[in-house]
Amino acid sequence: MKTLKARISHPRKQILKISDLSYNQHYHKYNVKLDQGVDKITDIMEQPIEVFKHKISKTPRMGVGGRPYTEKKYSVQVGGQRVTRAVQLGYTHIEAIVYE
């Protein structure tokens, strides 16, 4: 378990698996340069990402074209570029503030 940690402490901070997150794949898909200082992250980030927790439906849902829709447990609200950077650096987990 390789975790990207945040320098700032917060009472609601948790460690989450990156594979459980739904986040913007734009930076992976189009190889866009990361900005806002995210490209300088190597082993620690200033603040944890912020995510919303979802209830996963027990009945299978269908997506576009009748394909099964894969639901994720969390969606990233703030810090999508930090998640992308964590994946680029080979991290499997990331610190996050979870909102219900």
PDB file of C-alpha atoms in Angstrom:
ATOM      1  CA  MET A   1       0.000   0.000   0.000  1.00  0.00           C
ATOM      2  CA  LYS A   2       1.636   3.202  -1.221  1.00  0.00           C
ATOM      3  CA  THR A   3      -0.221   6.272   0.139  1.00  0.00           C
ATOM      4  CA  LEU A   4       0.017   9.887  -1.003  1.00  0.00           C
ATOM      5  CA  LYS A   5      -0.316  11.823   2.242  1.00  0.00           C
ATOM      6  CA  ALA A   6      -1.404  15.403   2.919  1.00  0.00           C
ATOM      7  CA  ARG A   7       0.496  17.865   5.067  1.00  0.00           C
ATOM      8  CA  ILE A   8      -2.694  19.479   6.489  1.00  0.00           C
ATOM      9  CA  SER A   9      -4.492  17.580   9.243  1.00  0.00           C
ATOM     10  CA  HIS A  10      -8.300  17.369   9.284  1.00  0.00           C
ATOM     11  CA  PRO A  11     -10.666  15.451  11.619  1.00  0.00           C
ATOM     12  CA  ARG A  12     -12.539  13.860   8.683  1.00  0.00           C
ATOM     13  CA  LYS A  13      -9.412  12.761   6.822  1.00  0.00           C
ATOM     14  CA  GLN A  14      -9.307   9.118   5.694  1.00  0.00           C
ATOM     15  CA  ILE A  15      -7.122   6.966   3.479  1.00  0.00           C
ATOM     16  CA  LEU A  16      -8.976   5.733   0.375  1.00  0.00           C
ATOM     17  CA  LYS A  17      -8.107   3.355  -2.447  1.00  0.00           C
ATOM     18  CA  ILE A  18      -7.675   5.253  -5.697  1.00  0.00           C
ATOM     19  CA  SER A  19      -9.535   2.451  -7.487  1.00  0.00           C
ATOM     20  CA  ASP A  20     -12.662   3.312  -5.405  1.00  0.00           C
ATOM     21  CA  LEU A  21     -12.666   6.910  -6.721  1.00  0.00           C
ATOM     22  CA  SER A  22     -14.570   8.340  -9.651  1.00  0.00           C
ATOM     23  CA  TYR A  23     -12.551  11.266 -11.024  1.00  0.00           C
ATOM     24  CA  ASN A  24     -12.001  13.164 -14.253  1.00  0.00           C
ATOM     25  CA  GLN A  25     -10.006  10.958 -16.661  1.00  0.00           C
ATOM     26  CA  HIS A  26      -9.300  13.883 -19.038  1.00  0.00           C
ATOM     27  CA  TYR A  27      -5.668  14.221 -17.933  1.00  0.00           C
ATOM     28  CA  HIS A  28      -4.958  10.512 -18.548  1.00  0.00           C
ATOM     29  CA  LYS A  29      -6.847  10.268 -21.815  1.00  0.00           C
ATOM     30  CA  TYR A  30      -5.404  13.337 -23.544  1.00  0.00           C
ATOM     31  CA  ASN A  31      -2.043  13.551 -21.732  1.00  0.00           C
ATOM     32  CA  VAL A  32      -2.722  17.164 -20.669  1.00  0.00           C
ATOM     33  CA  LYS A  33      -0.068  18.964 -18.626  1.00  0.00           C
ATOM     34  CA  LEU A  34      -1.017  19.250 -14.955  1.00  0.00           C
ATOM     35  CA  ASP A  35      -0.985  22.791 -13.586  1.00  0.00           C
ATOM     36  CA  GLN A  36      -1.655  24.636 -10.319  1.00  0.00           C
ATOM     37  CA  GLY A  37       1.534  23.195  -8.827  1.00  0.00           C
ATOM     38  CA  VAL A  38       0.284  19.622  -9.020  1.00  0.00           C
ATOM     39  CA  ASP A  39       3.149  18.621 -11.314  1.00  0.00           C
ATOM     40  CA  LYS A  40       5.559  19.377  -8.432  1.00  0.00           C
ATOM     41  CA  ILE A  41       3.994  16.762  -6.083  1.00  0.00           C
ATOM     42  CA  THR A  42       6.430  13.913  -5.473  1.00  0.00           C
ATOM     43  CA  ASP A  43       5.816  12.461  -2.012  1.00  0.00           C
ATOM     44  CA  ILE A  44       3.371  14.758  -0.152  1.00  0.00           C
ATOM     45  CA  MET A  45       0.538  17.134  -1.057  1.00  0.00           C
ATOM     46  CA  GLU A  46      -0.500  20.261   0.855  1.00  0.00           C
ATOM     47  CA  GLN A  47      -4.191  19.451   1.362  1.00  0.00           C
ATOM     48  CA  PRO A  48      -6.181  16.221   1.111  1.00  0.00           C
ATOM     49  CA  ILE A  49      -8.628  15.794  -1.754  1.00  0.00           C
ATOM     50  CA  GLU A  50     -12.351  16.202  -1.040  1.00  0.00           C
ATOM     51  CA  VAL A  51     -14.783  13.430  -1.991  1.00  0.00           C
ATOM     52  CA  PHE A  52     -18.471  12.593  -1.675  1.00  0.00           C
ATOM     53  CA  LYS A  53     -19.534   9.125  -0.558  1.00  0.00           C
ATOM     54  CA  HIS A  54     -22.233   7.359  -2.608  1.00  0.00           C
ATOM     55  CA  LYS A  55     -24.550   4.456  -1.947  1.00  0.00           C
ATOM     56  CA  ILE A  56     -23.943   1.716  -4.486  1.00  0.00           C
ATOM     57  CA  SER A  57     -27.161   0.266  -5.900  1.00  0.00           C
ATOM     58  CA  LYS A  58     -27.762  -3.450  -5.338  1.00  0.00           C
ATOM     59  CA  THR A  59     -29.542  -3.799  -8.676  1.00  0.00           C
ATOM     60  CA  PRO A  60     -27.293  -3.652 -11.757  1.00  0.00           C
ATOM     61  CA  ARG A  61     -27.598  -0.400 -13.708  1.00  0.00           C
ATOM     62  CA  MET A  62     -27.184  -0.025 -17.436  1.00  0.00           C
ATOM     63  CA  GLY A  63     -25.177   2.706 -19.114  1.00  0.00           C
ATOM     64  CA  VAL A  64     -24.970   4.021 -22.660  1.00  0.00           C
ATOM     65  CA  GLY A  65     -25.529   1.389 -25.346  1.00  0.00           C
ATOM     66  CA  GLY A  66     -26.815  -1.131 -22.793  1.00  0.00           C
ATOM     67  CA  ARG A  67     -23.397  -1.645 -21.216  1.00  0.00           C
ATOM     68  CA  PRO A  68     -23.302  -2.309 -17.463  1.00  0.00           C
ATOM     69  CA  TYR A  69     -22.644   0.844 -15.461  1.00  0.00           C
ATOM     70  CA  THR A  70     -19.832   0.505 -12.912  1.00  0.00           C
ATOM     71  CA  GLU A  71     -20.580   2.496  -9.784  1.00  0.00           C
ATOM     72  CA  LYS A  72     -17.789   3.843  -7.609  1.00  0.00           C
ATOM     73  CA  LYS A  73     -18.003   4.358  -3.861  1.00  0.00           C
ATOM     74  CA  TYR A  74     -16.602   7.925  -3.934  1.00  0.00           C
ATOM     75  CA  SER A  75     -16.501  10.807  -6.403  1.00  0.00           C
ATOM     76  CA  VAL A  76     -13.829  13.487  -6.289  1.00  0.00           C
ATOM     77  CA  GLN A  77     -15.177  17.013  -5.788  1.00  0.00           C
ATOM     78  CA  VAL A  78     -11.881  18.878  -5.215  1.00  0.00           C
ATOM     79  CA  GLY A  79      -8.443  17.575  -6.214  1.00  0.00           C
ATOM     80  CA  GLY A  80      -8.889  15.576  -9.416  1.00  0.00           C
ATOM     81  CA  GLN A  81      -5.464  16.638 -10.702  1.00  0.00           C
ATOM     82  CA  ARG A  82      -3.883  15.416  -7.452  1.00  0.00           C
ATOM     83  CA  VAL A  83      -5.481  11.999  -7.998  1.00  0.00           C
ATOM     84  CA  THR A  84      -4.115  11.915 -11.551  1.00  0.00           C
ATOM     85  CA  ARG A  85      -0.640  12.823 -10.248  1.00  0.00           C
ATOM     86  CA  ALA A  86      -0.854  10.109  -7.575  1.00  0.00           C
ATOM     87  CA  VAL A  87      -1.651   7.530 -10.271  1.00  0.00           C
ATOM     88  CA  GLN A  88       1.260   8.784 -12.418  1.00  0.00           C
ATOM     89  CA  LEU A  89       3.612   8.339  -9.448  1.00  0.00           C
ATOM     90  CA  GLY A  90       2.367   4.804  -8.740  1.00  0.00           C
ATOM     91  CA  TYR A  91       0.361   5.463  -5.554  1.00  0.00           C
ATOM     92  CA  THR A  92      -2.490   3.073  -4.728  1.00  0.00           C
ATOM     93  CA  HIS A  93      -4.088   5.111  -1.894  1.00  0.00           C
ATOM     94  CA  ILE A  94      -4.641   8.805  -1.170  1.00  0.00           C
ATOM     95  CA  GLU A  95      -5.711  10.867   1.835  1.00  0.00           C
ATOM     96  CA  ALA A  96      -9.136  12.476   1.487  1.00  0.00           C
ATOM     97  CA  ILE A  97     -11.796  14.374   3.396  1.00  0.00           C
ATOM     98  CA  VAL A  98     -15.055  12.413   3.020  1.00  0.00           C
ATOM     99  CA  TYR A  99     -18.439  14.116   2.914  1.00  0.00           C
ATOM    100  CA  GLU A 100     -21.591  12.006   3.284  1.00  0.00           C
TER     101      GLU A 100
END
